[in-house]
Short mmCIF file of C-alpha atoms in Angstrom, two decimals:
data_model
loop_
_atom_site.label_atom_id
_atom_site.label_comp_id
_atom_site.label_asym_id
_atom_site.label_seq_id
_atom_site.Cartn_x
_atom_site.Cartn_y
_atom_site.Cartn_z
CA UNK A 1010 0.00 0.00 0.00
CA UNK A 1011 2.74 2.43 1.00
CA UNK A 1012 4.74 1.66 -2.13
CA UNK A 1013 1.74 2.35 -4.38
CA UNK A 1014 1.14 5.67 -2.66
CA UNK A 1015 4.79 6.62 -3.08
CA UNK A 1016 4.74 5.78 -6.77
CA UNK A 1017 1.55 7.78 -7.23
CA UNK A 1018 3.10 10.75 -5.46
CA UNK A 1019 6.21 10.53 -7.63
CA UNK A 1020 4.06 10.44 -10.77
CA UNK A 1021 2.13 13.53 -9.70
CA UNK A 1022 5.39 15.41 -9.08
CA UNK A 1023 6.87 14.40 -12.44
CA UNK A 1024 3.69 15.40 -14.26
CA UNK A 1025 3.53 18.77 -12.59
CA UNK A 1026 7.15 19.49 -13.51
CA UNK A 1027 6.46 18.41 -17.08
CA UNK A 1028 3.41 20.67 -17.20
CA UNK A 1029 5.47 23.61 -15.96
CA UNK A 1030 8.22 23.26 -18.54
CA UNK A 1031 5.70 22.62 -21.31
CA UNK A 1032 4.00 25.90 -20.39
CA UNK A 1033 7.27 27.78 -20.71
CA UNK A 1034 8.40 26.52 -24.08
CA UNK A 1035 5.12 26.40 -25.99
CA UNK A 1036 4.53 29.53 -28.05
CA UNK A 1037 1.08 31.11 -27.89
CA UNK A 1038 -0.71 31.24 -31.20
CA UNK A 1039 1.19 34.02 -32.90
CA UNK A 1040 0.55 34.32 -36.63
CA UNK A 1041 3.33 32.88 -38.75
CA UNK A 1042 3.24 35.85 -41.12
CA UNK A 1043 3.82 38.42 -38.38
CA UNK A 1044 7.53 38.75 -37.55
CA UNK A 1045 8.23 38.48 -33.82
CA UNK A 1046 9.63 41.80 -32.53
CA UNK A 1047 13.03 41.93 -30.88
CA UNK A 1048 11.55 42.46 -27.41
CA UNK A 1049 8.16 40.78 -27.69
CA UNK A 1050 6.77 41.24 -24.16
CA UNK A 1051 4.85 44.38 -23.22
CA UNK A 1052 4.07 44.81 -19.52
CA UNK A 1053 0.78 46.68 -19.35
CA UNK A 1054 -0.17 48.14 -15.98
CA UNK A 1055 -3.86 48.88 -15.85
CA UNK A 1056 -6.78 49.44 -13.52
CA UNK A 1057 -9.12 46.82 -12.14
CA UNK A 1058 -12.12 48.38 -13.92
CA UNK A 1059 -10.67 47.78 -17.40
CA UNK A 1060 -9.53 44.30 -16.52
CA UNK A 1061 -12.60 43.15 -14.53
CA UNK A 1062 -14.95 44.20 -17.32
CA UNK A 1063 -13.19 41.78 -19.67
CA UNK A 1064 -12.28 44.42 -22.27
CA UNK A 1065 -8.54 43.67 -22.33
CA UNK A 1066 -8.96 39.91 -22.46
CA UNK A 1067 -11.25 40.56 -25.46
CA UNK A 1068 -8.78 42.86 -27.27
CA UNK A 1069 -5.59 40.94 -26.39
CA UNK A 1070 -5.74 38.14 -29.05
CA UNK A 1071 -6.40 40.61 -31.89
CA UNK A 1072 -3.54 42.86 -30.78
CA UNK A 1073 -1.13 39.95 -30.43
CA UNK A 1074 -2.08 38.51 -33.81
CA UNK A 1075 -1.72 41.89 -35.52
CA UNK A 1076 1.64 42.91 -34.09
CA UNK A 1077 3.38 39.77 -32.82
CA UNK A 1078 3.83 41.31 -29.37
CA UNK A 1079 2.74 39.52 -26.22
CA UNK A 1080 0.84 41.43 -23.51
CA UNK A 1081 1.41 40.78 -19.82
CA UNK A 1082 -1.41 42.53 -18.02
CA UNK A 1083 -1.32 43.39 -14.32
CA UNK A 1084 -4.21 45.26 -12.78
CA UNK A 1085 -4.55 47.29 -9.59
CA UNK A 1086 -6.13 50.58 -8.57
CA UNK A 1087 -4.90 53.55 -10.62
CA UNK A 1088 -2.59 54.70 -7.79
CA UNK A 1089 -0.83 51.34 -7.63
CA UNK A 1090 -0.83 50.90 -11.42
CA UNK A 1091 1.02 54.21 -11.76
CA UNK A 1092 3.40 53.33 -8.93
CA UNK A 1093 4.27 50.07 -10.72
CA UNK A 1094 5.25 52.08 -13.79
CA UNK A 1095 7.34 54.47 -11.67
CA UNK A 1096 9.16 51.49 -10.14
CA UNK A 1097 10.10 50.17 -13.59
CA UNK A 1098 7.65 47.26 -13.52
CA UNK A 1099 5.63 48.31 -16.56
CA UNK A 1100 6.10 49.51 -20.14
CA UNK A 1101 2.70 51.05 -20.70
CA UNK A 1102 -0.11 52.47 -18.56
CA UNK A 1103 -3.85 52.34 -19.23
CA UNK A 1104 -5.61 54.27 -16.46
CA UNK A 1105 -8.45 56.72 -15.78
CA UNK A 1106 -7.49 59.48 -13.41
CA UNK A 1107 -6.52 62.69 -15.19
CA UNK A 1108 -4.97 64.41 -12.16
CA UNK A 1109 -2.81 61.39 -11.27
CA UNK A 1110 -1.79 60.93 -14.94
CA UNK A 1111 -0.75 64.57 -15.25
CA UNK A 1112 1.26 64.34 -12.04
CA UNK A 1113 2.95 61.22 -13.43
CA UNK A 1114 4.01 63.04 -16.62
CA UNK A 1115 5.08 66.13 -14.66
CA UNK A 1116 7.37 63.87 -12.62
CA UNK A 1117 9.09 62.91 -15.90
CA UNK A 1118 8.05 59.27 -16.20
CA UNK A 1119 6.24 59.61 -19.52
CA UNK A 1120 5.97 61.99 -22.47
CA UNK A 1121 2.37 62.10 -23.62
CA UNK A 1122 -0.98 61.08 -22.29
CA UNK A 1123 -3.21 59.61 -24.99
CA UNK A 1124 -6.90 59.77 -24.01
CA UNK A 1125 -8.69 57.31 -26.30
CA UNK A 1126 -11.96 56.05 -24.89
CA UNK A 1127 -14.57 56.79 -22.26
CA UNK A 1128 -17.56 55.34 -20.51
CA UNK A 1129 -19.78 56.48 -17.68
CA UNK A 1130 -19.65 56.07 -13.97
CA UNK A 1131 -22.96 54.96 -12.51
CA UNK A 1132 -24.47 55.35 -9.04
CA UNK A 1133 -25.44 51.89 -7.82
CA UNK A 1134 -27.88 51.35 -4.99
CA UNK A 1135 -30.61 49.15 -3.53
CA UNK A 1136 -33.72 48.73 -5.65
CA UNK A 1137 -36.00 50.47 -3.13
CA UNK A 1138 -33.73 53.58 -3.34
CA UNK A 1139 -34.43 55.09 0.09
CA UNK A 1140 -32.31 58.17 -0.71
CA UNK A 1141 -34.26 58.79 -3.93
CA UNK A 1142 -31.16 58.98 -6.10
CA UNK A 1143 -33.24 58.27 -9.22
CA UNK A 1144 -34.69 61.78 -9.08
CA UNK A 1145 -31.27 63.48 -9.02
CA UNK A 1146 -30.02 65.38 -12.08
CA UNK A 1147 -26.31 65.08 -11.38
CA UNK A 1148 -24.10 62.73 -9.44
CA UNK A 1149 -23.34 65.55 -6.97
CA UNK A 1150 -27.08 65.89 -6.25
CA UNK A 1151 -27.33 62.12 -5.85
CA UNK A 1152 -24.45 62.13 -3.35
CA UNK A 1153 -26.09 64.95 -1.35
CA UNK A 1154 -29.29 62.90 -1.22
CA UNK A 1155 -27.39 59.84 0.04
CA UNK A 1156 -25.64 61.88 2.74
CA UNK A 1157 -28.87 63.60 3.83
CA UNK A 1158 -30.74 60.31 4.15
CA UNK A 1159 -27.82 58.72 6.03
CA UNK A 1160 -27.95 55.66 3.75
CA UNK A 1161 -24.88 53.43 3.83
CA UNK A 1162 -22.31 54.28 1.15
CA UNK A 1163 -19.38 52.00 0.35
CA UNK A 1164 -16.21 53.72 -0.81
CA UNK A 1165 -13.43 51.96 -2.71
CA UNK A 1166 -10.94 53.82 -0.51
CA UNK A 1167 -7.98 52.44 -2.52
CA UNK A 1168 -6.69 55.53 -4.37
CA UNK A 1169 -8.11 54.16 -7.62
CA UNK A 1170 -9.52 56.29 -10.44
CA UNK A 1171 -13.04 55.48 -9.24
CA UNK A 1172 -12.09 56.52 -5.70
CA UNK A 1173 -10.60 59.81 -6.97
CA UNK A 1174 -13.79 60.48 -8.92
CA UNK A 1175 -15.93 59.68 -5.88
CA UNK A 1176 -14.00 62.13 -3.67
CA UNK A 1177 -14.43 64.85 -6.30
CA UNK A 1178 -18.19 64.23 -6.26
CA UNK A 1179 -18.30 64.45 -2.44
CA UNK A 1180 -16.56 67.83 -2.69
CA UNK A 1181 -19.15 68.94 -5.27
CA UNK A 1182 -21.88 67.68 -2.94
CA UNK A 1183 -20.48 69.78 -0.09
CA UNK A 1184 -19.62 66.80 2.13
CA UNK A 1185 -15.82 67.15 1.87
CA UNK A 1186 -13.66 70.25 1.90
CA UNK A 1187 -10.97 68.92 -0.40
CA UNK A 1188 -10.26 65.75 -2.35
CA UNK A 1189 -6.49 66.22 -2.14
CA UNK A 1190 -4.18 63.80 -0.38
CA UNK A 1191 -2.70 64.90 2.92
CA UNK A 1192 1.06 65.21 3.46
CA UNK A 1193 1.49 61.54 4.37
CA UNK A 1194 -0.25 60.38 1.20
CA UNK A 1195 -3.64 59.39 2.63
CA UNK A 1196 -6.82 60.49 0.89
CA UNK A 1197 -9.65 62.11 2.88
CA UNK A 1198 -12.41 59.99 4.42
CA UNK A 1199 -15.88 61.21 5.40
CA UNK A 1200 -16.14 60.70 9.13
CA UNK A 1201 -19.69 59.40 9.42
CA UNK A 1202 -21.16 56.05 10.43
CA UNK A 1203 -22.90 55.63 7.05
CA UNK A 1204 -19.63 55.98 5.09
CA UNK A 1205 -17.57 52.79 4.83
CA UNK A 1206 -14.10 53.01 3.28
CA UNK A 1207 -13.04 49.43 2.45
CA UNK A 1208 -9.85 49.72 0.41
CA UNK A 1209 -10.77 46.98 -2.06
CA UNK A 1210 -11.36 46.54 -5.78
CA UNK A 1211 -14.58 47.26 -7.67
CA UNK A 1212 -15.83 43.67 -7.53
CA UNK A 1213 -15.44 43.38 -3.74
CA UNK A 1214 -17.03 46.81 -3.28
CA UNK A 1215 -20.10 45.83 -5.30
CA UNK A 1216 -20.40 42.57 -3.35
CA UNK A 1217 -20.40 44.49 -0.09
CA UNK A 1218 -23.02 46.91 -1.43
CA UNK A 1219 -25.19 43.89 -2.29
CA UNK A 1220 -24.69 42.44 1.21
CA UNK A 1221 -25.39 45.68 3.07
CA UNK A 1222 -27.96 47.05 0.58
CA UNK A 1223 -25.79 50.12 0.23
CA UNK A 1224 -25.00 52.76 -2.37
CA UNK A 1225 -21.70 52.96 -4.25
CA UNK A 1226 -20.06 54.48 -7.30
CA UNK A 1227 -18.98 52.06 -10.04
CA UNK A 1228 -17.99 52.04 -13.66
CA UNK A 1229 -20.85 50.69 -15.70
CA UNK A 1230 -18.94 47.84 -17.36
CA UNK A 1231 -17.86 46.21 -14.09
CA UNK A 1232 -21.39 46.44 -12.66
CA UNK A 1233 -22.93 44.80 -15.74
CA UNK A 1234 -20.24 42.10 -15.83
CA UNK A 1235 -21.08 41.18 -12.20
CA UNK A 1236 -24.83 41.91 -12.31
CA UNK A 1237 -25.78 38.24 -11.92
CA UNK A 1238 -24.47 38.29 -8.32
CA UNK A 1239 -25.95 41.71 -7.53
CA UNK A 1240 -29.64 40.90 -7.70
CA UNK A 1241 -30.74 43.49 -5.10
CA UNK A 1242 -28.89 46.39 -6.71
CA UNK A 1243 -29.71 48.59 -9.67
CA UNK A 1244 -28.16 51.38 -11.70
CA UNK A 1245 -29.94 54.39 -10.22
CA UNK A 1246 -28.17 57.18 -12.07
CA UNK A 1247 -26.10 57.19 -15.26
CA UNK A 1248 -25.04 59.50 -18.06
CA UNK A 1249 -25.19 62.61 -15.92
CA UNK A 1250 -22.86 65.40 -17.09
CA UNK A 1251 -20.46 64.94 -14.20
CA UNK A 1252 -20.03 61.19 -14.64
CA UNK A 1253 -17.86 60.81 -17.72
CA UNK A 1254 -14.90 58.47 -17.22
CA UNK A 1255 -12.00 58.95 -19.63
CA UNK A 1256 -9.32 56.30 -20.14
CA UNK A 1257 -5.81 57.20 -21.30
CA UNK A 1258 -2.63 55.41 -22.27
CA UNK A 1259 0.88 56.54 -21.43
CA UNK A 1260 4.02 54.88 -22.83
CA UNK A 1261 6.56 54.72 -20.01
CA UNK A 1262 9.70 56.70 -20.76
CA UNK A 1263 12.74 54.53 -21.67
CA UNK A 1264 15.08 56.98 -19.95
CA UNK A 1265 14.71 55.67 -16.39
CA UNK A 1266 15.15 51.93 -16.82
CA UNK A 1267 17.16 50.14 -19.53
CA UNK A 1268 14.74 47.26 -19.96
CA UNK A 1269 11.63 49.37 -20.57
CA UNK A 1270 10.00 48.22 -23.82
CA UNK A 1271 9.28 51.63 -25.33
CA UNK A 1272 8.81 50.33 -28.92
CA UNK A 1273 6.30 47.78 -27.63
CA UNK A 1274 4.36 50.40 -25.69
CA UNK A 1275 4.27 52.65 -28.78
CA UNK A 1276 3.01 49.75 -30.88
CA UNK A 1277 0.26 49.10 -28.32
CA UNK A 1278 -0.82 52.76 -28.25
CA UNK A 1279 -0.81 52.91 -32.06
CA UNK A 1280 -2.86 49.72 -32.37
CA UNK A 1281 -5.38 50.76 -29.68
CA UNK A 1282 -6.12 53.94 -31.64
CA UNK A 1283 -6.33 52.13 -35.01
CA UNK A 1284 -9.59 51.66 -36.91
CA UNK A 1285 -9.55 47.92 -36.15
CA UNK A 1286 -9.32 48.44 -32.37
CA UNK A 1287 -11.92 51.22 -32.43
CA UNK A 1288 -14.40 48.91 -34.09
CA UNK A 1289 -13.65 46.15 -31.56
CA UNK A 1290 -14.07 48.56 -28.60
CA UNK A 1291 -17.37 49.86 -29.97
CA UNK A 1292 -18.65 46.30 -30.39
CA UNK A 1293 -17.56 45.11 -26.95
CA UNK A 1294 -20.41 43.93 -24.76
CA UNK A 1295 -23.14 44.79 -27.27
CA UNK A 1296 -24.08 41.16 -27.88
CA UNK A 1297 -23.93 40.27 -24.18
CA UNK A 1298 -25.52 43.30 -22.50
CA UNK A 1299 -27.45 44.82 -25.38
CA UNK A 1300 -25.59 48.11 -25.09
CA UNK A 1301 -22.24 49.68 -25.86
CA UNK A 1302 -19.95 49.80 -22.78
CA UNK A 1303 -16.93 51.79 -23.99
CA UNK A 1304 -16.98 54.69 -26.45
CA UNK A 1305 -14.06 55.90 -28.60
CA UNK A 1306 -13.00 59.50 -28.20
CA UNK A 1307 -13.18 61.40 -31.48
CA UNK A 1308 -9.83 62.23 -33.09
CA UNK A 1309 -8.90 65.83 -32.55
CA UNK B 1179 16.91 51.94 11.14
CA UNK B 1180 15.40 55.31 10.14
CA UNK B 1181 12.21 53.49 9.38
CA UNK B 1182 12.21 51.89 12.83
CA UNK B 1183 12.37 55.24 14.66
CA UNK B 1184 9.85 56.68 12.27
CA UNK B 1185 7.48 53.90 13.34
CA UNK B 1186 8.10 54.44 17.06
CA UNK B 1187 7.47 58.19 16.83
CA UNK B 1188 4.41 57.69 14.63
CA UNK B 1189 2.94 55.20 17.12
CA UNK B 1190 2.85 57.79 19.88
CA UNK B 1191 2.03 60.88 17.81
CA UNK B 1192 -1.35 62.39 16.89
CA UNK B 1193 -1.02 61.13 13.32
CA UNK B 1194 -0.80 57.58 14.68
CA UNK B 1195 -4.44 57.45 15.83
CA UNK B 1196 -5.50 55.31 12.86
CA UNK B 1197 -2.48 53.04 13.30
CA UNK B 1198 -3.24 52.56 17.02
CA UNK B 1199 -6.84 51.74 16.17
CA UNK B 1200 -5.76 49.13 13.61
CA UNK B 1201 -3.41 47.58 16.19
CA UNK B 1202 -6.27 47.50 18.70
CA UNK B 1203 -8.61 45.71 16.29
CA UNK B 1204 -5.83 43.27 15.33
CA UNK B 1205 -5.01 42.37 18.93
CA UNK B 1206 -8.68 42.03 19.92
CA UNK B 1207 -9.31 39.73 16.98
CA UNK B 1208 -6.20 37.62 17.59
CA UNK B 1209 -6.81 37.25 21.33
CA UNK B 1210 -10.41 36.14 20.80
CA UNK B 1211 -9.54 33.73 17.98
CA UNK B 1212 -6.63 32.23 19.90
CA UNK B 1213 -8.62 31.83 23.12
CA UNK B 1214 -11.67 30.28 21.49
CA UNK B 1215 -9.59 28.02 19.22
CA UNK B 1216 -7.62 26.85 22.26
CA UNK B 1217 -10.76 26.19 24.32
CA UNK B 1218 -12.14 24.07 21.48
CA UNK B 1219 -9.00 22.47 20.07
CA UNK B 1220 -6.85 21.74 23.10
CA UNK B 1221 -9.24 19.64 25.26
CA UNK B 1222 -10.36 17.81 22.14
CA UNK B 1223 -6.77 17.15 21.07
CA UNK B 1224 -5.71 15.97 24.55
CA UNK B 1225 -8.70 13.63 24.70
CA UNK B 1226 -8.04 12.16 21.26
CA UNK B 1227 -4.34 11.79 22.00
CA UNK B 1228 -4.64 10.20 25.42
CA UNK B 1229 -7.45 7.71 24.80
CA UNK B 1230 -7.74 4.66 22.59
CA UNK B 1231 -11.01 4.27 20.69
CA UNK B 1232 -12.28 2.89 17.42
CA UNK B 1233 -12.58 6.13 15.42
CA UNK B 1234 -9.28 7.55 16.62
CA UNK B 1235 -7.33 7.11 13.35
CA UNK B 1236 -10.03 8.52 11.00
CA UNK B 1237 -10.58 11.42 13.38
CA UNK B 1238 -6.87 12.24 13.36
CA UNK B 1239 -6.79 12.06 9.54
CA UNK B 1240 -9.66 14.55 9.29
CA UNK B 1241 -7.99 16.89 11.79
CA UNK B 1242 -4.73 16.75 9.87
CA UNK B 1243 -6.52 17.49 6.61
CA UNK B 1244 -8.27 20.47 8.22
CA UNK B 1245 -4.91 21.74 9.48
CA UNK B 1246 -4.00 22.60 5.90
CA UNK B 1247 -7.32 24.29 5.14
CA UNK B 1248 -6.40 27.35 3.04
CA UNK B 1249 -7.43 30.59 4.79
CA UNK B 1250 -9.33 31.86 1.75
CA UNK B 1251 -11.42 28.68 1.75
CA UNK B 1252 -12.23 29.13 5.45
CA UNK B 1253 -13.11 32.74 4.65
CA UNK B 1254 -15.31 31.73 1.75
CA UNK B 1255 -17.20 29.13 3.81
CA UNK B 1256 -17.87 31.59 6.63
CA UNK B 1257 -18.82 34.26 4.09
CA UNK B 1258 -21.42 31.99 2.48
CA UNK B 1259 -22.85 31.04 5.88
CA UNK B 1260 -23.05 34.58 7.26
CA UNK B 1261 -23.99 36.29 3.99
CA UNK B 1262 -27.40 38.02 3.94
CA UNK B 1263 -29.01 35.17 2.01
CA UNK B 1264 -26.95 32.48 3.78
CA UNK B 1265 -28.24 30.21 6.57
CA UNK B 1266 -27.15 32.58 9.38
CA UNK B 1267 -27.72 35.78 7.43
CA UNK B 1268 -30.40 36.98 9.84
CA UNK B 1269 -27.75 37.71 12.49
CA UNK B 1270 -26.11 40.39 10.30
CA UNK B 1271 -22.64 39.24 11.29
CA UNK B 1272 -20.93 39.61 7.90
CA UNK B 1273 -18.26 42.36 7.74
CA UNK B 1274 -17.82 42.43 11.51
CA UNK B 1275 -15.13 41.55 14.02
CA UNK B 1276 -17.23 38.55 15.10
CA UNK B 1277 -17.20 37.19 11.54
CA UNK B 1278 -13.41 37.50 11.43
CA UNK B 1279 -13.07 35.61 14.71
CA UNK B 1280 -15.43 32.86 13.49
CA UNK B 1281 -13.40 32.36 10.29
CA UNK B 1282 -10.16 32.24 12.25
CA UNK B 1283 -11.54 29.76 14.76
CA UNK B 1284 -12.51 27.50 11.84
CA UNK B 1285 -8.94 27.85 10.60
CA UNK B 1286 -6.98 27.61 13.85
CA UNK B 1287 -8.81 25.12 16.10
CA UNK B 1288 -7.88 22.15 13.87
CA UNK B 1289 -4.23 23.21 14.15
CA UNK B 1290 -4.44 23.45 17.95
CA UNK B 1291 -6.32 20.15 18.07
CA UNK B 1292 -3.89 18.30 15.80
CA UNK B 1293 -0.78 19.49 17.63
CA UNK B 1294 -2.29 18.79 21.06
CA UNK B 1295 -3.13 15.28 19.89
CA UNK B 1296 0.50 14.68 18.95
CA UNK B 1297 1.77 16.06 22.24
CA UNK B 1298 -0.72 14.02 24.29
CA UNK B 1299 -0.09 10.79 22.41
CA UNK B 1300 3.65 11.05 23.12
CA UNK B 1301 3.23 11.88 26.81
CA UNK B 1302 0.12 9.91 27.73
CA UNK B 1303 1.25 6.24 27.53
CA UNK B 1304 4.05 6.39 30.13
CA UNK B 1305 2.18 8.84 32.33
CA UNK B 1306 -1.00 6.76 32.38
CA UNK B 1307 0.98 3.70 33.38
CA UNK B 1308 2.17 5.53 36.49
CA UNK B 1309 -1.12 7.20 37.40
CA UNK B 1310 -3.13 4.01 36.94
CA UNK B 1311 -0.69 2.45 39.39
CA UNK B 1312 -1.67 5.15 41.90
CA UNK B 1313 -5.36 4.60 41.13
CA UNK B 1314 -5.80 8.24 40.09
CA UNK B 1315 -9.16 9.54 38.86
CA UNK B 1316 -9.57 10.05 35.10
CA UNK B 1317 -10.38 13.77 35.41
CA UNK B 1318 -7.24 14.27 37.49
CA UNK B 1319 -5.18 12.46 34.87
CA UNK B 1320 -6.15 15.04 32.24
CA UNK B 1321 -5.11 17.92 34.50
CA UNK B 1322 -1.80 16.24 35.22
CA UNK B 1323 -1.25 15.65 31.52
CA UNK B 1324 -1.97 19.33 30.78
CA UNK B 1325 0.42 20.37 33.54
CA UNK B 1326 3.20 18.03 32.46
CA UNK B 1327 2.99 19.16 28.80
CA UNK B 1328 2.57 22.87 29.58
CA UNK B 1329 5.73 24.01 27.85
CA UNK B 1330 4.78 22.37 24.53
CA UNK B 1331 1.18 23.52 24.88
CA UNK B 1332 2.33 27.12 25.30
CA UNK B 1333 4.23 26.73 22.02
CA UNK B 1334 0.99 25.59 20.41
CA UNK B 1335 -0.74 28.66 21.84
CA UNK B 1336 1.93 30.92 20.37
CA UNK B 1337 1.64 29.21 17.00
CA UNK B 1338 -2.13 29.77 17.08
CA UNK B 1339 -1.64 33.43 17.95
CA UNK B 1340 0.98 33.84 15.23
CA UNK B 1341 -1.28 32.24 12.67
CA UNK B 1342 -4.15 34.51 13.70
CA UNK B 1343 -2.22 37.78 13.66
CA UNK B 1344 -0.53 37.02 10.32
CA UNK B 1345 -3.63 35.80 8.51
CA UNK B 1346 -4.98 37.93 5.67
CA UNK B 1347 -7.10 35.92 3.21
CA UNK B 1348 -10.00 34.94 5.46
CA UNK B 1349 -10.28 38.23 7.34
CA UNK B 1350 -10.28 40.21 4.09
CA UNK B 1351 -13.20 38.16 2.77
CA UNK B 1352 -15.41 38.10 5.87
CA UNK B 1353 -14.26 41.36 7.48
CA UNK B 1354 -14.27 43.46 4.33
CA UNK B 1355 -11.31 45.64 5.44
CA UNK B 1356 -13.63 48.48 6.53
CA UNK B 1357 -11.63 51.47 7.79
CA UNK B 1358 -12.14 52.03 11.52
CA UNK B 1359 -14.11 48.81 11.91
CA UNK B 1360 -12.61 45.62 10.50
CA UNK B 1361 -9.29 46.83 9.11
CA UNK B 1362 -6.40 44.88 10.68
CA UNK B 1363 -2.62 45.04 10.20
CA UNK B 1364 -2.45 42.51 7.36
CA UNK B 1365 -5.36 43.86 5.34
CA UNK B 1366 -4.03 47.38 5.83
CA UNK B 1367 -0.63 46.26 4.50
CA UNK B 1368 -2.35 44.71 1.46
CA UNK B 1369 -4.27 47.93 0.86
CA UNK B 1370 -1.24 50.22 1.13
CA UNK B 1371 0.74 47.92 -1.18
CA UNK B 1372 -2.13 47.99 -3.68
CA UNK B 1373 -2.16 51.78 -3.47
CA UNK B 1374 1.57 51.86 -4.17
CA UNK B 1375 2.11 53.47 -0.75
CA UNK B 1376 5.06 51.23 0.15
CA UNK B 1377 6.45 53.46 2.91
CA UNK B 1378 3.32 53.14 5.06
CA UNK B 1379 2.99 49.45 4.16
CA UNK B 1380 6.47 48.69 5.47
CA UNK B 1381 5.77 50.78 8.60
CA UNK B 1382 2.80 48.54 9.30
CA UNK B 1383 4.97 45.49 8.60
CA UNK B 1384 7.54 46.62 11.16
CA UNK B 1385 4.81 47.15 13.79
CA UNK B 1386 3.45 43.67 13.10
CA UNK B 1387 6.92 42.19 13.57
CA UNK B 1388 7.35 44.11 16.84
CA UNK B 1389 4.02 42.74 18.11
CA UNK B 1390 5.09 39.21 17.24
CA UNK B 1391 8.38 39.75 19.05
CA UNK B 1392 6.67 41.00 22.22
CA UNK B 1393 4.28 38.06 22.25
CA UNK B 1394 7.14 35.60 21.75
CA UNK B 1395 9.21 37.13 24.54
CA UNK B 1396 6.19 36.83 26.83
CA UNK B 1397 5.75 33.18 25.92
CA UNK B 1398 9.44 32.46 26.44
CA UNK B 1399 9.06 33.95 29.92
CA UNK B 1400 6.09 31.69 30.62
CA UNK B 1401 7.87 28.57 29.39
CA UNK B 1402 10.89 29.13 31.62
CA UNK B 1403 8.77 29.22 34.77
#
């Protein structure tokens, strides 16, 4: 009995090693006609909202087939995504927080910011809508209504683009004096029992809103992608003037770190703004959700 | 070294209020989880280890399997049970300190139980031979066994505490990392790392290490007695 177990264990180990090495050597389906670039790996640092909605996974095969590059995508809140680029762990950024992007370029880590698509933030809340957010004209009005009714609001609290946007809306709603970070790098928090700052990604935030029947701010794509698990929540406000969410790309400057793949990042930016990618972005989610999730910015 | 003094000054300054609160929540959680896990796991482990009965082997197998229960799985199970539409949803325990303690007890009591079983099964045979000779009562035997193995059992206690204070997966899922409510050292470190705020993250890491050191020194003191 013991011998059989030992042999089994040995087999499992051998197989797992074999699987590992196989994974390393096999080449993903790159077109034979496309020449492989000198430095084929592009490290893309992006935000959870782009990744969780499935947009990048949907675009990735087309990009790789068209250019021969290989994308390695890591996602975190915008603050962390930008920090990864500053630390030399990324070649290209795809984020959605204008103020943080401009600060990044001002610090000399990138040359240009290429805004290329947008979607809308949405105010999510319980179906019975105790704060009457549905009647609001703008997101700022909706936030005032939530604060006045004392309904629970879940904040990302993770220095992400969505969190930055949320703080700006609280300032507009007169609940916060400033959305700026304090000297030690922490962002302001509303000190009230109905305001919960949880420091987690969009998916976890929506799950908590579902559990606590609370309000939150989300990007529309992530909410729709997770809607099956969020049966008690609804989109209560969308497409208000103050809820546009613009995504930009920045190629990381090659001047700081020798191994930064600047050519790759440029190729990615060029492809993402090509007619082929624009069509793909416009089509994304239409079949599944019956509506367009991301919109291309017009060329200026 | 700079970082170390930075931490010490921050701990006792006005700006350290949030940090002190996080430490408070962490210690409360760890003390409760360790105590409850010990109260459940240790007597059970001693009993299993010191007695002979038919289901002893299968029971030990199950305990050993549960000892390697991944924290996120424990978290997920407790989440599903306490969730609003789960079987115990009516108690509204999800995203609370209680939920975090429950998940940790699920995680840690098998470890305490399994280790206590090993300790008891090594000590019990020779000890029982002697005590039976004296005609000692069974309940007294258990107390004697506990007393004789105290040094090893304190190590088990420390391991349980260490596991509790260092755990992040389960408490993130069931606690929700809510600022000023369920945020503990480990989930705060995760958050600051995710924000790219490495300076504060490492500060928290140093504090966590200091806490572990203090607890270990205390246990060393106890063991020498």
